[in-house]
Amino acid sequence: MRLFCQLGLHSWNRCKCVRCGLRRDTDHLWNGCKCQVCGKTRDEGHRWNGCKCTACGRTRDEGHLWKGCRCRVCGQTRDEGHDWDGCLCRRCGKVRDEGHETDLSPLTAQMRPAHRGTALETGKPLEVRCVRCKRLLRTLEKGKAYCPKCLHELSIRLTDWGGTSMKYEAVCPFCGYQDAYTVSDSW
């Protein structure tokens, strides 16, 4: 900082000192919404091109040029006009709760057959995630039977109890897989 400026003797060109660059909030030279000397903006005199001011870049929530769910001018999104690719919108990246894609092959290696379905071999829970959006879809736990096709938990119900054997039906409420099996309780 120069000596004159340190003493408070600035050389002002309207709102900016030409020696040290200090700015003051008076005597601006406005060109619409932007000062031509210091670059400060104000909320009046905007030159709107739809939703965006061409001088300062400020946006407003009107005059958008929508292409589906995204404005071509400012990039704002809305919740209509999405271009869904499974669970993800191609334009804005929004995730929905349908159309998820899973790769179950790494998980099935850690499962073993149990009650006509599959069960977790280790005590540590396994996570089933969507390969597109990485969202956690469900967790597989030890001691439960899961569908061998889609790894959703099976609904198991007793259908017959006769002497030393019990007949069960296993149904997947998600994909419709079903199977029946008998458990013998004889010693």
PDB file of C-alpha atoms in Angstrom:
ATOM      1  CA  MET A   1       0.000   0.000   0.000  1.00  0.00           C
ATOM      2  CA  ARG A   2       1.364   3.392  -0.914  1.00  0.00           C
ATOM      3  CA  LEU A   3       2.156   6.048   1.696  1.00  0.00           C
ATOM      4  CA  PHE A   4      -0.662   8.400   0.636  1.00  0.00           C
ATOM      5  CA  CYS A   5      -3.176   5.539   0.870  1.00  0.00           C
ATOM      6  CA  GLN A   6      -1.846   4.556   4.301  1.00  0.00           C
ATOM      7  CA  LEU A   7      -2.531   8.132   5.440  1.00  0.00           C
ATOM      8  CA  GLY A   8      -6.065   7.910   4.003  1.00  0.00           C
ATOM      9  CA  LEU A   9      -5.339  10.103   0.990  1.00  0.00           C
ATOM     10  CA  HIS A  10      -6.651   7.823  -1.732  1.00  0.00           C
ATOM     11  CA  SER A  11      -6.834   8.791  -5.385  1.00  0.00           C
ATOM     12  CA  TRP A  12     -10.419   7.842  -6.233  1.00  0.00           C
ATOM     13  CA  ASN A  13     -11.652   7.017  -9.693  1.00  0.00           C
ATOM     14  CA  ARG A  14     -15.327   7.033  -8.737  1.00  0.00           C
ATOM     15  CA  CYS A  15     -15.589   3.911  -6.487  1.00  0.00           C
ATOM     16  CA  LYS A  16     -12.022   2.516  -6.694  1.00  0.00           C
ATOM     17  CA  CYS A  17      -8.615   3.896  -5.626  1.00  0.00           C
ATOM     18  CA  VAL A  18      -6.249   3.919  -8.620  1.00  0.00           C
ATOM     19  CA  ARG A  19      -3.188   3.538  -6.348  1.00  0.00           C
ATOM     20  CA  CYS A  20      -4.081   0.660  -3.984  1.00  0.00           C
ATOM     21  CA  GLY A  21      -7.284  -0.815  -5.465  1.00  0.00           C
ATOM     22  CA  LEU A  22      -9.428  -0.138  -2.359  1.00  0.00           C
ATOM     23  CA  ARG A  23     -13.127   0.010  -3.170  1.00  0.00           C
ATOM     24  CA  ARG A  24     -15.891   2.074  -1.656  1.00  0.00           C
ATOM     25  CA  ASP A  25     -19.628   1.681  -1.991  1.00  0.00           C
ATOM     26  CA  THR A  26     -20.331   5.108  -3.467  1.00  0.00           C
ATOM     27  CA  ASP A  27     -20.081   6.841  -6.848  1.00  0.00           C
ATOM     28  CA  HIS A  28     -20.416   3.686  -8.974  1.00  0.00           C
ATOM     29  CA  LEU A  29     -20.610   3.885 -12.762  1.00  0.00           C
ATOM     30  CA  TRP A  30     -23.564   1.575 -13.439  1.00  0.00           C
ATOM     31  CA  ASN A  31     -24.117  -0.115 -16.750  1.00  0.00           C
ATOM     32  CA  GLY A  32     -27.421  -1.831 -16.016  1.00  0.00           C
ATOM     33  CA  CYS A  33     -26.765  -4.116 -13.044  1.00  0.00           C
ATOM     34  CA  LYS A  34     -22.942  -3.998 -13.038  1.00  0.00           C
ATOM     35  CA  CYS A  35     -20.464  -1.231 -12.138  1.00  0.00           C
ATOM     36  CA  GLN A  36     -18.005  -0.640 -15.003  1.00  0.00           C
ATOM     37  CA  VAL A  37     -15.237   0.444 -12.589  1.00  0.00           C
ATOM     38  CA  CYS A  38     -15.226  -2.131  -9.753  1.00  0.00           C
ATOM     39  CA  GLY A  39     -17.500  -4.933 -11.058  1.00  0.00           C
ATOM     40  CA  LYS A  40     -20.017  -4.746  -8.188  1.00  0.00           C
ATOM     41  CA  THR A  41     -23.541  -5.885  -9.073  1.00  0.00           C
ATOM     42  CA  ARG A  42     -26.935  -4.626  -7.941  1.00  0.00           C
ATOM     43  CA  ASP A  43     -30.404  -6.090  -8.138  1.00  0.00           C
ATOM     44  CA  GLU A  44     -31.767  -3.728 -10.761  1.00  0.00           C
ATOM     45  CA  GLY A  45     -31.109  -3.006 -14.393  1.00  0.00           C
ATOM     46  CA  HIS A  46     -30.566  -6.652 -15.385  1.00  0.00           C
ATOM     47  CA  ARG A  47     -30.519  -7.617 -19.078  1.00  0.00           C
ATOM     48  CA  TRP A  48     -32.494 -10.849 -18.988  1.00  0.00           C
ATOM     49  CA  ASN A  49     -32.079 -13.534 -21.614  1.00  0.00           C
ATOM     50  CA  GLY A  50     -34.903 -15.749 -20.384  1.00  0.00           C
ATOM     51  CA  CYS A  51     -33.791 -16.834 -16.907  1.00  0.00           C
ATOM     52  CA  LYS A  52     -30.203 -15.459 -16.900  1.00  0.00           C
ATOM     53  CA  CYS A  53     -28.772 -11.909 -16.907  1.00  0.00           C
ATOM     54  CA  THR A  54     -26.268 -11.477 -19.750  1.00  0.00           C
ATOM     55  CA  ALA A  55     -24.304  -8.849 -17.787  1.00  0.00           C
ATOM     56  CA  CYS A  56     -23.773 -10.417 -14.335  1.00  0.00           C
ATOM     57  CA  GLY A  57     -24.888 -14.057 -14.733  1.00  0.00           C
ATOM     58  CA  ARG A  58     -27.612 -13.883 -12.074  1.00  0.00           C
ATOM     59  CA  THR A  59     -30.520 -16.286 -12.588  1.00  0.00           C
ATOM     60  CA  ARG A  60     -34.222 -16.031 -11.834  1.00  0.00           C
ATOM     61  CA  ASP A  61     -36.959 -18.640 -11.610  1.00  0.00           C
ATOM     62  CA  GLU A  62     -38.818 -17.614 -14.750  1.00  0.00           C
ATOM     63  CA  GLY A  63     -38.184 -17.620 -18.463  1.00  0.00           C
ATOM     64  CA  HIS A  64     -36.452 -21.027 -18.477  1.00  0.00           C
ATOM     65  CA  LEU A  65     -35.752 -22.812 -21.762  1.00  0.00           C
ATOM     66  CA  TRP A  66     -36.558 -26.407 -20.769  1.00  0.00           C
ATOM     67  CA  LYS A  67     -35.159 -29.467 -22.477  1.00  0.00           C
ATOM     68  CA  GLY A  68     -36.954 -32.194 -20.560  1.00  0.00           C
ATOM     69  CA  CYS A  69     -36.021 -31.790 -16.892  1.00  0.00           C
ATOM     70  CA  ARG A  70     -33.067 -29.346 -17.327  1.00  0.00           C
ATOM     71  CA  CYS A  71     -32.956 -25.678 -18.378  1.00  0.00           C
ATOM     72  CA  ARG A  72     -30.628 -25.168 -21.354  1.00  0.00           C
ATOM     73  CA  VAL A  73     -29.626 -21.681 -20.128  1.00  0.00           C
ATOM     74  CA  CYS A  74     -28.978 -21.974 -16.352  1.00  0.00           C
ATOM     75  CA  GLY A  75     -28.944 -25.749 -15.747  1.00  0.00           C
ATOM     76  CA  GLN A  76     -31.755 -25.724 -13.154  1.00  0.00           C
ATOM     77  CA  THR A  77     -33.739 -28.957 -12.930  1.00  0.00           C
ATOM     78  CA  ARG A  78     -37.426 -29.717 -12.458  1.00  0.00           C
ATOM     79  CA  ASP A  79     -39.222 -32.923 -11.555  1.00  0.00           C
ATOM     80  CA  GLU A  80     -40.788 -33.590 -14.950  1.00  0.00           C
ATOM     81  CA  GLY A  81     -39.514 -34.506 -18.377  1.00  0.00           C
ATOM     82  CA  HIS A  82     -36.833 -36.923 -17.144  1.00  0.00           C
ATOM     83  CA  ASP A  83     -35.080 -39.236 -19.621  1.00  0.00           C
ATOM     84  CA  TRP A  84     -34.882 -42.426 -17.519  1.00  0.00           C
ATOM     85  CA  ASP A  85     -32.234 -45.058 -18.118  1.00  0.00           C
ATOM     86  CA  GLY A  86     -33.192 -47.612 -15.481  1.00  0.00           C
ATOM     87  CA  CYS A  87     -33.012 -45.799 -12.155  1.00  0.00           C
ATOM     88  CA  LEU A  88     -31.016 -42.734 -13.403  1.00  0.00           C
ATOM     89  CA  CYS A  89     -32.070 -39.713 -15.467  1.00  0.00           C
ATOM     90  CA  ARG A  90     -29.641 -39.222 -18.366  1.00  0.00           C
ATOM     91  CA  ARG A  91     -30.030 -35.425 -18.254  1.00  0.00           C
ATOM     92  CA  CYS A  92     -29.872 -34.460 -14.569  1.00  0.00           C
ATOM     93  CA  GLY A  93     -28.661 -37.599 -12.748  1.00  0.00           C
ATOM     94  CA  LYS A  94     -31.733 -37.885 -10.482  1.00  0.00           C
ATOM     95  CA  VAL A  95     -32.283 -41.357  -8.984  1.00  0.00           C
ATOM     96  CA  ARG A  96     -35.702 -42.983  -8.720  1.00  0.00           C
ATOM     97  CA  ASP A  97     -36.795 -46.053  -6.733  1.00  0.00           C
ATOM     98  CA  GLU A  98     -37.378 -48.301  -9.726  1.00  0.00           C
ATOM     99  CA  GLY A  99     -35.319 -49.691 -12.554  1.00  0.00           C
ATOM    100  CA  HIS A 100     -32.331 -50.590 -10.350  1.00  0.00           C
ATOM    101  CA  GLU A 101     -29.821 -53.069 -11.771  1.00  0.00           C
ATOM    102  CA  THR A 102     -27.922 -55.551  -9.627  1.00  0.00           C
ATOM    103  CA  ASP A 103     -25.030 -57.904 -10.243  1.00  0.00           C
ATOM    104  CA  LEU A 104     -25.602 -60.795  -7.844  1.00  0.00           C
ATOM    105  CA  SER A 105     -22.689 -62.973  -9.013  1.00  0.00           C
ATOM    106  CA  PRO A 106     -20.167 -61.736  -6.379  1.00  0.00           C
ATOM    107  CA  LEU A 107     -22.769 -62.298  -3.639  1.00  0.00           C
ATOM    108  CA  THR A 108     -23.894 -65.786  -4.669  1.00  0.00           C
ATOM    109  CA  ALA A 109     -20.318 -67.049  -4.208  1.00  0.00           C
ATOM    110  CA  GLN A 110     -20.726 -66.367  -0.475  1.00  0.00           C
ATOM    111  CA  MET A 111     -24.112 -68.122  -0.237  1.00  0.00           C
ATOM    112  CA  ARG A 112     -24.953 -71.805   0.248  1.00  0.00           C
ATOM    113  CA  PRO A 113     -28.129 -73.812  -0.437  1.00  0.00           C
ATOM    114  CA  ALA A 114     -30.629 -73.787   2.431  1.00  0.00           C
ATOM    115  CA  HIS A 115     -34.341 -74.657   2.547  1.00  0.00           C
ATOM    116  CA  ARG A 116     -34.644 -74.590  -1.269  1.00  0.00           C
ATOM    117  CA  GLY A 117     -33.203 -71.073  -1.292  1.00  0.00           C
ATOM    118  CA  THR A 118     -29.794 -69.757  -0.351  1.00  0.00           C
ATOM    119  CA  ALA A 119     -28.395 -68.537   2.947  1.00  0.00           C
ATOM    120  CA  LEU A 120     -25.426 -66.469   3.971  1.00  0.00           C
ATOM    121  CA  GLU A 121     -22.407 -68.596   4.952  1.00  0.00           C
ATOM    122  CA  THR A 122     -20.551 -66.057   7.062  1.00  0.00           C
ATOM    123  CA  GLY A 123     -21.779 -64.014   9.996  1.00  0.00           C
ATOM    124  CA  LYS A 124     -21.054 -60.691   8.297  1.00  0.00           C
ATOM    125  CA  PRO A 125     -24.080 -59.157   6.461  1.00  0.00           C
ATOM    126  CA  LEU A 126     -23.808 -58.657   2.692  1.00  0.00           C
ATOM    127  CA  GLU A 127     -25.024 -55.525   0.916  1.00  0.00           C
ATOM    128  CA  VAL A 128     -26.925 -55.639  -2.366  1.00  0.00           C
ATOM    129  CA  ARG A 129     -26.323 -52.359  -4.262  1.00  0.00           C
ATOM    130  CA  CYS A 130     -27.479 -51.008  -7.606  1.00  0.00           C
ATOM    131  CA  VAL A 131     -24.619 -51.104 -10.139  1.00  0.00           C
ATOM    132  CA  ARG A 132     -25.812 -47.809 -11.704  1.00  0.00           C
ATOM    133  CA  CYS A 133     -26.506 -45.481  -8.749  1.00  0.00           C
ATOM    134  CA  LYS A 134     -24.719 -47.467  -5.964  1.00  0.00           C
ATOM    135  CA  ARG A 135     -27.819 -47.177  -3.734  1.00  0.00           C
ATOM    136  CA  LEU A 136     -28.122 -49.818  -0.997  1.00  0.00           C
ATOM    137  CA  LEU A 137     -31.130 -51.934  -1.975  1.00  0.00           C
ATOM    138  CA  ARG A 138     -31.105 -54.520   0.819  1.00  0.00           C
ATOM    139  CA  THR A 139     -28.854 -56.326   3.277  1.00  0.00           C
ATOM    140  CA  LEU A 140     -28.531 -60.098   3.474  1.00  0.00           C
ATOM    141  CA  GLU A 141     -28.192 -61.520   6.987  1.00  0.00           C
ATOM    142  CA  LYS A 142     -27.157 -64.884   8.376  1.00  0.00           C
ATOM    143  CA  GLY A 143     -29.995 -67.231   9.336  1.00  0.00           C
ATOM    144  CA  LYS A 144     -32.493 -66.137   6.671  1.00  0.00           C
ATOM    145  CA  ALA A 145     -33.379 -67.909   3.427  1.00  0.00           C
ATOM    146  CA  TYR A 146     -33.080 -65.947   0.189  1.00  0.00           C
ATOM    147  CA  CYS A 147     -34.356 -66.563  -3.318  1.00  0.00           C
ATOM    148  CA  PRO A 148     -31.704 -68.263  -5.494  1.00  0.00           C
ATOM    149  CA  LYS A 149     -32.765 -66.111  -8.478  1.00  0.00           C
ATOM    150  CA  CYS A 150     -32.945 -62.559  -7.098  1.00  0.00           C
ATOM    151  CA  LEU A 151     -31.678 -62.878  -3.475  1.00  0.00           C
ATOM    152  CA  HIS A 152     -34.821 -61.354  -1.941  1.00  0.00           C
ATOM    153  CA  GLU A 153     -35.887 -62.928   1.346  1.00  0.00           C
ATOM    154  CA  LEU A 154     -38.130 -65.966   0.886  1.00  0.00           C
ATOM    155  CA  SER A 155     -41.508 -66.217   2.524  1.00  0.00           C
ATOM    156  CA  ILE A 156     -41.658 -69.707   4.089  1.00  0.00           C
ATOM    157  CA  ARG A 157     -44.833 -71.255   5.441  1.00  0.00           C
ATOM    158  CA  LEU A 158     -45.702 -74.642   6.876  1.00  0.00           C
ATOM    159  CA  THR A 159     -48.152 -76.458   4.581  1.00  0.00           C
ATOM    160  CA  ASP A 160     -48.438 -79.903   6.238  1.00  0.00           C
ATOM    161  CA  TRP A 161     -47.353 -81.497   9.486  1.00  0.00           C
ATOM    162  CA  GLY A 162     -47.508 -85.264   9.480  1.00  0.00           C
ATOM    163  CA  GLY A 163     -45.810 -87.371  12.139  1.00  0.00           C
ATOM    164  CA  THR A 164     -42.049 -86.895  11.871  1.00  0.00           C
ATOM    165  CA  SER A 165     -41.993 -84.677   8.782  1.00  0.00           C
ATOM    166  CA  MET A 166     -43.076 -81.159   8.018  1.00  0.00           C
ATOM    167  CA  LYS A 167     -43.808 -79.824   4.536  1.00  0.00           C
ATOM    168  CA  TYR A 168     -42.943 -76.221   3.723  1.00  0.00           C
ATOM    169  CA  GLU A 169     -43.508 -73.904   0.802  1.00  0.00           C
ATOM    170  CA  ALA A 170     -40.926 -71.236  -0.063  1.00  0.00           C
ATOM    171  CA  VAL A 171     -42.115 -68.279  -2.164  1.00  0.00           C
ATOM    172  CA  CYS A 172     -40.243 -65.163  -3.295  1.00  0.00           C
ATOM    173  CA  PRO A 173     -42.642 -62.213  -3.065  1.00  0.00           C
ATOM    174  CA  PHE A 174     -40.456 -60.254  -5.498  1.00  0.00           C
ATOM    175  CA  CYS A 175     -39.868 -62.518  -8.533  1.00  0.00           C
ATOM    176  CA  GLY A 176     -42.445 -65.264  -7.882  1.00  0.00           C
ATOM    177  CA  TYR A 177     -39.947 -68.139  -7.417  1.00  0.00           C
ATOM    178  CA  GLN A 178     -41.522 -70.986  -5.443  1.00  0.00           C
ATOM    179  CA  ASP A 179     -40.521 -74.396  -4.228  1.00  0.00           C
ATOM    180  CA  ALA A 180     -41.782 -76.959  -1.719  1.00  0.00           C
ATOM    181  CA  TYR A 181     -39.614 -79.104   0.545  1.00  0.00           C
ATOM    182  CA  THR A 182     -39.958 -81.565   3.404  1.00  0.00           C
ATOM    183  CA  VAL A 183     -37.984 -81.570   6.626  1.00  0.00           C
ATOM    184  CA  SER A 184     -37.774 -84.863   8.527  1.00  0.00           C
ATOM    185  CA  ASP A 185     -37.500 -84.730  12.300  1.00  0.00           C
ATOM    186  CA  SER A 186     -36.869 -88.423  12.923  1.00  0.00           C
ATOM    187  CA  TRP A 187     -33.962 -89.613  15.061  1.00  0.00           C
TER     188      TRP A 187
END
